[in-house]
PDB file of N, CA, C and O in Angstrom:
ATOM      1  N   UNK A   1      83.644 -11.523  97.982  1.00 76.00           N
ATOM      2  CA  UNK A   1      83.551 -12.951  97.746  1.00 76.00           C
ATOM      3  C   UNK A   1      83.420 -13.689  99.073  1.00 76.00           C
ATOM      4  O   UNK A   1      84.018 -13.298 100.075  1.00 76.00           O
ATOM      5  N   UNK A   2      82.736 -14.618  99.067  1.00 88.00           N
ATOM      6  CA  UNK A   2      82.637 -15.913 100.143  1.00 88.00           C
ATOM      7  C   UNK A   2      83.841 -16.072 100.424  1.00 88.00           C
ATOM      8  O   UNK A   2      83.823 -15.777 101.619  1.00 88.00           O
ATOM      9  N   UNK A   3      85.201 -16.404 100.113  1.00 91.00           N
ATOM     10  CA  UNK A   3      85.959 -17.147 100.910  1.00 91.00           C
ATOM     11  C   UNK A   3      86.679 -15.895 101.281  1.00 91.00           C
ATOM     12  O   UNK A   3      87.398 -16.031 102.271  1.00 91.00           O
ATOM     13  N   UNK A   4      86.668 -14.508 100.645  1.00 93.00           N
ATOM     14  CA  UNK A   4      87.159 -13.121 101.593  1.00 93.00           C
ATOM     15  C   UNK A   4      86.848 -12.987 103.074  1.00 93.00           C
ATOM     16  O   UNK A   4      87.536 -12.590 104.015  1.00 93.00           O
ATOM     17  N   UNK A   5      85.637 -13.427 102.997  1.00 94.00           N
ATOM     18  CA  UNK A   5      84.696 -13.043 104.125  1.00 94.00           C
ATOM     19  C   UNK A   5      84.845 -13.819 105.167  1.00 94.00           C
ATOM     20  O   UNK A   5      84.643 -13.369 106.295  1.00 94.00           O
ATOM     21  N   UNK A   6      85.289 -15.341 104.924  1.00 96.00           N
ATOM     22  CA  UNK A   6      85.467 -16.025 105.461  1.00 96.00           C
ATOM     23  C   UNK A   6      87.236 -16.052 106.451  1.00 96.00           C
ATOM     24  O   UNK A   6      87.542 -16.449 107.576  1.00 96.00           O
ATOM     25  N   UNK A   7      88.089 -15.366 105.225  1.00 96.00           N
ATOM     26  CA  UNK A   7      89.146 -15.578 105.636  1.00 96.00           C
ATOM     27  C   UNK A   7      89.164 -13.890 106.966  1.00 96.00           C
ATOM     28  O   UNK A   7      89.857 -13.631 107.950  1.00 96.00           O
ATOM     29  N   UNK A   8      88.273 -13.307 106.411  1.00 96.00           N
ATOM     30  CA  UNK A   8      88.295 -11.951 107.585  1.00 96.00           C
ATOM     31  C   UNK A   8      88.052 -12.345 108.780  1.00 96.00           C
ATOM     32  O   UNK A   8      88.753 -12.104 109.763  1.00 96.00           O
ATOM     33  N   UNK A   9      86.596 -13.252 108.740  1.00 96.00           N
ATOM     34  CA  UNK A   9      86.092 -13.873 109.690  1.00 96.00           C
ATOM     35  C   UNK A   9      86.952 -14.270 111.160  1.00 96.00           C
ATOM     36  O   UNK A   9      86.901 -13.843 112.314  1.00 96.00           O
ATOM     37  N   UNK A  10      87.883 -15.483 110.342  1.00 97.00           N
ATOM     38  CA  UNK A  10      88.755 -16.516 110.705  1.00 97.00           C
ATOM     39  C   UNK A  10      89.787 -15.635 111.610  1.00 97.00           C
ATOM     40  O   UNK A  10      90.113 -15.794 112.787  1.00 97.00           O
ATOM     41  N   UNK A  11      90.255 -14.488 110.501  1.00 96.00           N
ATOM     42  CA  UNK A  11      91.813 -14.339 111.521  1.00 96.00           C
ATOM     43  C   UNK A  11      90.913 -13.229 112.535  1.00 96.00           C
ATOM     44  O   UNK A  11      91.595 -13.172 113.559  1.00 96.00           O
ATOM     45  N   UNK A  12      89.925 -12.494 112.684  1.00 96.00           N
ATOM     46  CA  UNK A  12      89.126 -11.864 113.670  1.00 96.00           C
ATOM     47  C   UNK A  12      88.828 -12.936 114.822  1.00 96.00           C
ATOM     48  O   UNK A  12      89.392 -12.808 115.909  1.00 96.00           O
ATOM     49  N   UNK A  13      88.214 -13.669 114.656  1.00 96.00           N
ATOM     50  CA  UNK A  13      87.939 -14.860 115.451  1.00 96.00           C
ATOM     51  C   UNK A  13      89.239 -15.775 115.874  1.00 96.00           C
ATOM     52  O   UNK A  13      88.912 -16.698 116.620  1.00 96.00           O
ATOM     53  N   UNK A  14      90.193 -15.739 115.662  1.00 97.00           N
ATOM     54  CA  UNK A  14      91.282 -16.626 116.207  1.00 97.00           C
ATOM     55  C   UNK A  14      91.948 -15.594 117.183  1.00 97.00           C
ATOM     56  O   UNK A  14      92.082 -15.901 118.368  1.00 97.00           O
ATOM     57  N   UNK A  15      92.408 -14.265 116.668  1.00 96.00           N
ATOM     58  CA  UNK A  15      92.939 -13.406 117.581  1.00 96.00           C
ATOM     59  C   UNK A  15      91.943 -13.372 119.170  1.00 96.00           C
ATOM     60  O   UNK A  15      92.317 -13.738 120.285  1.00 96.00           O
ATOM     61  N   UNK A  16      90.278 -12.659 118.660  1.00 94.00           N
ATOM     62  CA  UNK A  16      89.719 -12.831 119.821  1.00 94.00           C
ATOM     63  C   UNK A  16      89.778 -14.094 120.609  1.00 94.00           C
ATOM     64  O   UNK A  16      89.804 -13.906 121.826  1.00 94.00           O
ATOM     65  N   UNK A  17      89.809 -15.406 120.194  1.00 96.00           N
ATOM     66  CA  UNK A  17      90.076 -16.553 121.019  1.00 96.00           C
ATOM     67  C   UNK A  17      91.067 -16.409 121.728  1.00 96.00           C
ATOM     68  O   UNK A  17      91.032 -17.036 122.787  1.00 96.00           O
ATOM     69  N   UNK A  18      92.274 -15.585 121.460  1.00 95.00           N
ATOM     70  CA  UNK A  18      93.459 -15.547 122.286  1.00 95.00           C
ATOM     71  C   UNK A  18      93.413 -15.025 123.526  1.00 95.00           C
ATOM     72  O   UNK A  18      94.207 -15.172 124.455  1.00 95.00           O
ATOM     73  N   UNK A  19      92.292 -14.328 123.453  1.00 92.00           N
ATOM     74  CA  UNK A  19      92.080 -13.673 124.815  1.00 92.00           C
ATOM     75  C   UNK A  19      93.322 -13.392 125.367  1.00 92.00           C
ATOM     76  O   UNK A  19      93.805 -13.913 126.372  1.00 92.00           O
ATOM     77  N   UNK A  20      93.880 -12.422 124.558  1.00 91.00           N
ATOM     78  CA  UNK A  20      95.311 -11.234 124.964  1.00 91.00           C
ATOM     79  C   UNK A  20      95.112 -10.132 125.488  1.00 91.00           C
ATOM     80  O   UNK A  20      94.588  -9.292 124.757  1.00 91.00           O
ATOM     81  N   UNK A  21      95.439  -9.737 126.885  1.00 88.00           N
ATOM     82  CA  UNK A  21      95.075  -8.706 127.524  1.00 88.00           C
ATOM     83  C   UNK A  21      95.762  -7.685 126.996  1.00 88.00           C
ATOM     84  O   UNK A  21      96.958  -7.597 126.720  1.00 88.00           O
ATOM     85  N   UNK A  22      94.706  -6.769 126.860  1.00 85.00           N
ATOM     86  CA  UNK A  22      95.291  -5.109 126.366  1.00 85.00           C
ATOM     87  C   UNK A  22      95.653  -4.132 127.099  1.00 85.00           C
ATOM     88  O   UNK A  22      94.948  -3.143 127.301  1.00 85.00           O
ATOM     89  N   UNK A  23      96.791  -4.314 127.570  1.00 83.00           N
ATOM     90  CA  UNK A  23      97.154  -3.306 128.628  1.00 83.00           C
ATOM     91  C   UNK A  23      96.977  -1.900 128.553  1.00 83.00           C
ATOM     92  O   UNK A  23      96.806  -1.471 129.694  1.00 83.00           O
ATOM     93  N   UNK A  24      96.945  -1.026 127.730  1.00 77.00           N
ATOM     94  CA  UNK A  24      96.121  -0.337 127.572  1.00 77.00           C
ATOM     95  C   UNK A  24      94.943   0.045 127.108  1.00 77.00           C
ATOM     96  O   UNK A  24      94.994   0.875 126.201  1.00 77.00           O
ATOM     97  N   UNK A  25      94.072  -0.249 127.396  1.00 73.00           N
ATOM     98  CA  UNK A  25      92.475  -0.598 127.887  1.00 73.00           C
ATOM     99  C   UNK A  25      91.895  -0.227 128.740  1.00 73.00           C
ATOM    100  O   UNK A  25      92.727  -0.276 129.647  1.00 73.00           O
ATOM    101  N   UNK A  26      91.071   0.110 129.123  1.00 72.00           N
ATOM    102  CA  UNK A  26      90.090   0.276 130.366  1.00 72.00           C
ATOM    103  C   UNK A  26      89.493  -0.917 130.159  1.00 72.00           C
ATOM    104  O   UNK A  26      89.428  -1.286 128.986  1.00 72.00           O
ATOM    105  N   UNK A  27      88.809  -1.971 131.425  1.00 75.00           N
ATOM    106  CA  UNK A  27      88.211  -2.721 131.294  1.00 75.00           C
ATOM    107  C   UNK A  27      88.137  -4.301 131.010  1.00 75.00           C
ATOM    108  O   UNK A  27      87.318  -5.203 130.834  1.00 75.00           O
ATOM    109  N   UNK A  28      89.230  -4.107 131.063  1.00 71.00           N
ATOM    110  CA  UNK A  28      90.085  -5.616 130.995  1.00 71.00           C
ATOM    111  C   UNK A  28      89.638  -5.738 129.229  1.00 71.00           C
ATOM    112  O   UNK A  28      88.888  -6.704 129.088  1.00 71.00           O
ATOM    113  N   UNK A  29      89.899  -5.046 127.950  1.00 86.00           N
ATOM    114  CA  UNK A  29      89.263  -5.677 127.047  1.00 86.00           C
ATOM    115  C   UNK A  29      90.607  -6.278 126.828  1.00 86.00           C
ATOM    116  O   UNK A  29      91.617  -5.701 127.232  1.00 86.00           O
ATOM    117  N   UNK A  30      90.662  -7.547 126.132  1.00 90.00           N
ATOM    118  CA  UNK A  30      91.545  -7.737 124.844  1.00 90.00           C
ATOM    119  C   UNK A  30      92.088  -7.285 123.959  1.00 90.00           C
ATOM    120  O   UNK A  30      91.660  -6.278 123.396  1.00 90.00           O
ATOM    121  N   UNK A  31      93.458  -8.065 123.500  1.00 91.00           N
ATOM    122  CA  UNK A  31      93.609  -6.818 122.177  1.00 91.00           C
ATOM    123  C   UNK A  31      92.944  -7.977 120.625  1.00 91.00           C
ATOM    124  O   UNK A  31      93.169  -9.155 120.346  1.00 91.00           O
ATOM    125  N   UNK A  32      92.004  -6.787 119.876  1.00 93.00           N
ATOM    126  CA  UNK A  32      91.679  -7.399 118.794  1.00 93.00           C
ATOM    127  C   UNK A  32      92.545  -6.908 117.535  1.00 93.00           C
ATOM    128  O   UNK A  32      93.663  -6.404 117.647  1.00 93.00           O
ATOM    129  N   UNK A  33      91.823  -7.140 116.223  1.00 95.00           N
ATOM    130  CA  UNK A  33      92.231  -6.747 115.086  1.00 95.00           C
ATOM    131  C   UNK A  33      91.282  -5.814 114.127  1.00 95.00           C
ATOM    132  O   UNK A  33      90.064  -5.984 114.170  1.00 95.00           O
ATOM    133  N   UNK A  34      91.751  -5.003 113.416  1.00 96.00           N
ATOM    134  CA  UNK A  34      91.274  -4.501 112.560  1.00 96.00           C
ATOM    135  C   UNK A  34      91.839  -5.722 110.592  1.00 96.00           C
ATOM    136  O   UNK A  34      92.905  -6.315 110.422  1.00 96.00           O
ATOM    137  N   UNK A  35      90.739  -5.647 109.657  1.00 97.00           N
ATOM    138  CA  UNK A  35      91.558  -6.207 108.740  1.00 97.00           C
ATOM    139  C   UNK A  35      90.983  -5.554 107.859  1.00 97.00           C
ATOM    140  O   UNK A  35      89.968  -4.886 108.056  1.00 97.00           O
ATOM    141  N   UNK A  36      91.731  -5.705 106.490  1.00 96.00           N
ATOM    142  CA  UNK A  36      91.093  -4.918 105.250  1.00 96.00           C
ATOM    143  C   UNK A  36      91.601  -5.543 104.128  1.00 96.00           C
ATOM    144  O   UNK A  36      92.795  -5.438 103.845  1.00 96.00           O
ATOM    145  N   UNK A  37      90.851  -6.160 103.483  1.00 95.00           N
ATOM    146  CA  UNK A  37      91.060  -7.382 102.474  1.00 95.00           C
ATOM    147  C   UNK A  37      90.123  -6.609 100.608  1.00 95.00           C
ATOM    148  O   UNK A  37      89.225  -5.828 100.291  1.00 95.00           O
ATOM    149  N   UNK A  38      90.958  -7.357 100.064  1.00 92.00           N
ATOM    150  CA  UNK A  38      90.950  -7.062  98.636  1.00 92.00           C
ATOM    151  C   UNK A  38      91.398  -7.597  97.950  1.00 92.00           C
ATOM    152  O   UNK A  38      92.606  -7.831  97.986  1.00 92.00           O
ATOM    153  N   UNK A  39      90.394  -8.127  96.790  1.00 88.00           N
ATOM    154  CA  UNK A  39      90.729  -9.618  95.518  1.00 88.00           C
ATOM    155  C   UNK A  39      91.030  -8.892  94.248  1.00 88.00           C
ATOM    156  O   UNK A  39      90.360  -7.906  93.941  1.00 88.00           O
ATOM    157  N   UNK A  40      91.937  -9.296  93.546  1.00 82.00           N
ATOM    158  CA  UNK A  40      92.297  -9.046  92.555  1.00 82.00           C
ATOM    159  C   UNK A  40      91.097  -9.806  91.401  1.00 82.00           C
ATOM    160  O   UNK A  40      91.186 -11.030  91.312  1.00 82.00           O
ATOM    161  N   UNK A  41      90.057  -9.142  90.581  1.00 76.00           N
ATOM    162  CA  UNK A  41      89.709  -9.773  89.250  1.00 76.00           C
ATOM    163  C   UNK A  41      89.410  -8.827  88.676  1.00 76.00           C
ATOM    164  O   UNK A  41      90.026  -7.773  88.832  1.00 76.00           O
ATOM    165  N   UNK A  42      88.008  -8.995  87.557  1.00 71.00           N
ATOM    166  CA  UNK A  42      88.250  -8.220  86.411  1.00 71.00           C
ATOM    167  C   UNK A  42      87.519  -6.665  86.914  1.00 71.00           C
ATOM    168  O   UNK A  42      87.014  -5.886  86.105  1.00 71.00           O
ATOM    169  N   UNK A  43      87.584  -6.444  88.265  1.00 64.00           N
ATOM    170  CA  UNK A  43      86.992  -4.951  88.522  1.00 64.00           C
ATOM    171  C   UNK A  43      88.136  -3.878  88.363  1.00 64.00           C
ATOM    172  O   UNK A  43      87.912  -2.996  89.192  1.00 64.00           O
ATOM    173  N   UNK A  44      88.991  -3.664  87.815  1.00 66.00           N
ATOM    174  CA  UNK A  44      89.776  -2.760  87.223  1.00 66.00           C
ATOM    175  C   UNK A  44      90.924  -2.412  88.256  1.00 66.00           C
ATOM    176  O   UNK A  44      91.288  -1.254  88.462  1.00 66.00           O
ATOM    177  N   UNK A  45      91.476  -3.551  88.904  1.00 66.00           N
ATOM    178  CA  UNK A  45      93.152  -3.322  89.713  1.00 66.00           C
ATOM    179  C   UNK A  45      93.649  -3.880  88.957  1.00 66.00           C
ATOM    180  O   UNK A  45      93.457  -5.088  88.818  1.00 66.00           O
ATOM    181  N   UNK A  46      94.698  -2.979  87.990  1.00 75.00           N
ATOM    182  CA  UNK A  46      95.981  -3.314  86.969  1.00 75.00           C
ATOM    183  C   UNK A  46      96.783  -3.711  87.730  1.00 75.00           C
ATOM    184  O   UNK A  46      97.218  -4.831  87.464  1.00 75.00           O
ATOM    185  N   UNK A  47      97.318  -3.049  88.938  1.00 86.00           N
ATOM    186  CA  UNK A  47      98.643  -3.443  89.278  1.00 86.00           C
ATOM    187  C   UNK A  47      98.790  -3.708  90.766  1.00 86.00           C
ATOM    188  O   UNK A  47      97.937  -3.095  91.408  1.00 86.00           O
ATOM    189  N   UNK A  48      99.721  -4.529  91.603  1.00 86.00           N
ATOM    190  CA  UNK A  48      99.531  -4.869  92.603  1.00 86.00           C
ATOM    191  C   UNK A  48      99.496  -3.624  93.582  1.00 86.00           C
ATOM    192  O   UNK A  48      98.694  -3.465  94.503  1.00 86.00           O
ATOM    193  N   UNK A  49     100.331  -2.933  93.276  1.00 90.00           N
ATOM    194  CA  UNK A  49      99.864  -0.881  94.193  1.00 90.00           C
ATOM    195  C   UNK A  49      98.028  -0.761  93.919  1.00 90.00           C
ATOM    196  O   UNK A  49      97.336   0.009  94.584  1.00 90.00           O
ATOM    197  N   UNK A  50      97.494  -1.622  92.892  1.00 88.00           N
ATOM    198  CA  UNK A  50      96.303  -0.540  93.217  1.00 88.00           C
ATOM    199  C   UNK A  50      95.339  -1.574  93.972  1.00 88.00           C
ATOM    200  O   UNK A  50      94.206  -1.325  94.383  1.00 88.00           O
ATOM    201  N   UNK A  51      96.125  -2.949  94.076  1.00 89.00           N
ATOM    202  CA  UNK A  51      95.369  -3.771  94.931  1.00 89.00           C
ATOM    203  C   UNK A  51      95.896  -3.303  96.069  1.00 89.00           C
ATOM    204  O   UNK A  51      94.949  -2.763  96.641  1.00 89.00           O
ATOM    205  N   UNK A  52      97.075  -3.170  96.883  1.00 93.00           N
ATOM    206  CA  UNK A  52      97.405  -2.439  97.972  1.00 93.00           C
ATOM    207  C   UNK A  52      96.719  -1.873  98.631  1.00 93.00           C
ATOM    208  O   UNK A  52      96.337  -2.106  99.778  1.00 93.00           O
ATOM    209  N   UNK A  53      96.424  -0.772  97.691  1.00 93.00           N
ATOM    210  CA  UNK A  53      95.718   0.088  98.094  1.00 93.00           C
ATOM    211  C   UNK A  53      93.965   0.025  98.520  1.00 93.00           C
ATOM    212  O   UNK A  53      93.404   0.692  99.390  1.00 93.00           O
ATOM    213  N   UNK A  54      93.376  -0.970  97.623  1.00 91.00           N
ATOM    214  CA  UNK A  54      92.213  -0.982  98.231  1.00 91.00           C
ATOM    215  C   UNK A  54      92.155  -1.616  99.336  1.00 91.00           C
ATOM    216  O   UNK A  54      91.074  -1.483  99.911  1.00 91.00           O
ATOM    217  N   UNK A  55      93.276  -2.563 100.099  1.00 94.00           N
ATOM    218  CA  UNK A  55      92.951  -3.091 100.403  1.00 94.00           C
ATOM    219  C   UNK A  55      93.361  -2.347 102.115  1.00 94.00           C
ATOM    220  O   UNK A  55      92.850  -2.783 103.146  1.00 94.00           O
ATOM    221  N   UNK A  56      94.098  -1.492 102.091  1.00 97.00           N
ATOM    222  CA  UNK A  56      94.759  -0.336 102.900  1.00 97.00           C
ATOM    223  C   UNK A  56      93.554   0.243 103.277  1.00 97.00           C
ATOM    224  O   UNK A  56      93.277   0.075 104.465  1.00 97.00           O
ATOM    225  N   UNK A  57      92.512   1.069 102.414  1.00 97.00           N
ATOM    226  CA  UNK A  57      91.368   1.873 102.205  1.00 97.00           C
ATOM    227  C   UNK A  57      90.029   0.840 102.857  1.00 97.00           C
ATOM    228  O   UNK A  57      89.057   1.395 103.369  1.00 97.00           O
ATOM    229  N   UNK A  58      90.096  -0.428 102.786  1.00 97.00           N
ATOM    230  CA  UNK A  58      89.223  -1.289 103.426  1.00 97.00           C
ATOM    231  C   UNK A  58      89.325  -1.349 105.137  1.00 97.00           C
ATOM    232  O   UNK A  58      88.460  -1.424 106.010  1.00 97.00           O
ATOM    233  N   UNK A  59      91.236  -1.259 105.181  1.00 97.00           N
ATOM    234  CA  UNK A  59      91.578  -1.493 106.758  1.00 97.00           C
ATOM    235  C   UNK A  59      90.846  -0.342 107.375  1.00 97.00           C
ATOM    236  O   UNK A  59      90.128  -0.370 108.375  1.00 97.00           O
ATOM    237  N   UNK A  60      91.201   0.849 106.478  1.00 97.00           N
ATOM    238  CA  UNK A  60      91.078   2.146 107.423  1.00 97.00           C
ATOM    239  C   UNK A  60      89.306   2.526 107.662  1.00 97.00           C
ATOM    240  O   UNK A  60      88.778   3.455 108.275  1.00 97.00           O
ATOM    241  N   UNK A  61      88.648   1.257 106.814  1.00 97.00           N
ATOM    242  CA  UNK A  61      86.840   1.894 107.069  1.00 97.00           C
ATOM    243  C   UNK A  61      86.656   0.805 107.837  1.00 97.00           C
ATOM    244  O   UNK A  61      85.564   0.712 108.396  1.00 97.00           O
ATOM    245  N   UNK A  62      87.607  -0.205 108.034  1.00 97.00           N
ATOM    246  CA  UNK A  62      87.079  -1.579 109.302  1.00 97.00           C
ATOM    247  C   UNK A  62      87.671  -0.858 110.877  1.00 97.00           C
ATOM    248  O   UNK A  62      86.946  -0.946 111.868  1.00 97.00           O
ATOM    249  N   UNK A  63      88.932  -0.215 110.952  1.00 96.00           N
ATOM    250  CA  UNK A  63      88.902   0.684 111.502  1.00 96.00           C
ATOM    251  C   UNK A  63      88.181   1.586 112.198  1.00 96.00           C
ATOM    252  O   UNK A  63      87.939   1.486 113.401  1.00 96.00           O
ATOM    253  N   UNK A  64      87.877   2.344 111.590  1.00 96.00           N
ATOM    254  CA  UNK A  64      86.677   3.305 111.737  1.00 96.00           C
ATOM    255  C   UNK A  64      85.093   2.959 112.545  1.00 96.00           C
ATOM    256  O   UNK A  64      84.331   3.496 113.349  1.00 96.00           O
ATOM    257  N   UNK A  65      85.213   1.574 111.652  1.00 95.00           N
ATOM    258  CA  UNK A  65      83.650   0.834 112.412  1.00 95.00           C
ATOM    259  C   UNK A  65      84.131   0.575 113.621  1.00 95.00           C
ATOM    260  O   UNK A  65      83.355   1.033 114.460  1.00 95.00           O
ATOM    261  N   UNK A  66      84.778   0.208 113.962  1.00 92.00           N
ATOM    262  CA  UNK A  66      85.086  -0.336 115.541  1.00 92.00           C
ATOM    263  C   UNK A  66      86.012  -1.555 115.789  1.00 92.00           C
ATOM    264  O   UNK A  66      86.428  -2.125 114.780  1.00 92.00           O
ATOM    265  N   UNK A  67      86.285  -1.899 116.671  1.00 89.00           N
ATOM    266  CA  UNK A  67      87.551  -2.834 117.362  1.00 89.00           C
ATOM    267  C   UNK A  67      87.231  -4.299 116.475  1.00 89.00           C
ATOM    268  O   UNK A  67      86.130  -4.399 115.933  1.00 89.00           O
ATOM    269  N   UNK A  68      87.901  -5.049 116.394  1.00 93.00           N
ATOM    270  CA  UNK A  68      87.907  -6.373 115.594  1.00 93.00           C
ATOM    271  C   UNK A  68      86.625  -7.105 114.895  1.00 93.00           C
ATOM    272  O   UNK A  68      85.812  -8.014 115.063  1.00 93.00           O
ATOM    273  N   UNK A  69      87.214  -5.553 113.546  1.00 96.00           N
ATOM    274  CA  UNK A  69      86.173  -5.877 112.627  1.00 96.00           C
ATOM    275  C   UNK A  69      87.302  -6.304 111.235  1.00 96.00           C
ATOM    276  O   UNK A  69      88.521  -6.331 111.066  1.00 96.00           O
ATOM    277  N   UNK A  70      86.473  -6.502 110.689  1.00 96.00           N
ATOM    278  CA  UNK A  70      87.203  -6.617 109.102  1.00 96.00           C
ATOM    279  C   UNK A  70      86.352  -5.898 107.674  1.00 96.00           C
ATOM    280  O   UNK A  70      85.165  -5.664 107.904  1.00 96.00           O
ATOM    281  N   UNK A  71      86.703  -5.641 106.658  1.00 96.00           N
ATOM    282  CA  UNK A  71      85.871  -5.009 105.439  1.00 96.00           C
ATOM    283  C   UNK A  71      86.985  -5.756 104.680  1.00 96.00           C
ATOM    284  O   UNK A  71      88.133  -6.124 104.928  1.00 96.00           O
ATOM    285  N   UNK A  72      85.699  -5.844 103.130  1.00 95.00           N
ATOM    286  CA  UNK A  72      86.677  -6.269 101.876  1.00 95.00           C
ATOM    287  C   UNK A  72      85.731  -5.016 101.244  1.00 95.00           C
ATOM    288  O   UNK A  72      84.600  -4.622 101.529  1.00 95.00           O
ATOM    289  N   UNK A  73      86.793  -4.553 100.194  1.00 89.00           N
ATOM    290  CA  UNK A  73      86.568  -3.603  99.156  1.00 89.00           C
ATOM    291  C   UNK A  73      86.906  -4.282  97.833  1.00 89.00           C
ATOM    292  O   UNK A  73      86.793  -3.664  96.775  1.00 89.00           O
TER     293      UNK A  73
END
């Protein structure tokens, strides 16, 4: 959804504004965020564990892509 995407956007983009040095880093980077977001409607999460969970399973493939990204599943 649009306002998922938006809210991934937002907290990615506010952290990087902080321009917080990552002491462990090479390179002077910053420290960013990984996020992993997931809406509850009629695509078949009964219960809040199985929204949890996708939304756990989103962190770990925004993760994967690289440093302060975000995914919704």
């Amino acid at each position: 959804s649009e306002s998922l995407w938006r809210v991934g956007a937002l907290i990615c983009e506010t952290i990087a504004n902080l321009r917080i040095p990552h002491c462990g880093l090479p390179d002077s980077q910053n420290v960013s965020v990984s996020v992993g977001l997931s809406m509850a409607t009629d695509n078949g999460i009964d219960t809040v564990a199985d929204l949890i969970g996708r939304a756990d399973t989103a962190l770990y493939k925004a993760k994967r892509a690289g440093r302060g990204r975000f995914e919704i599943i």
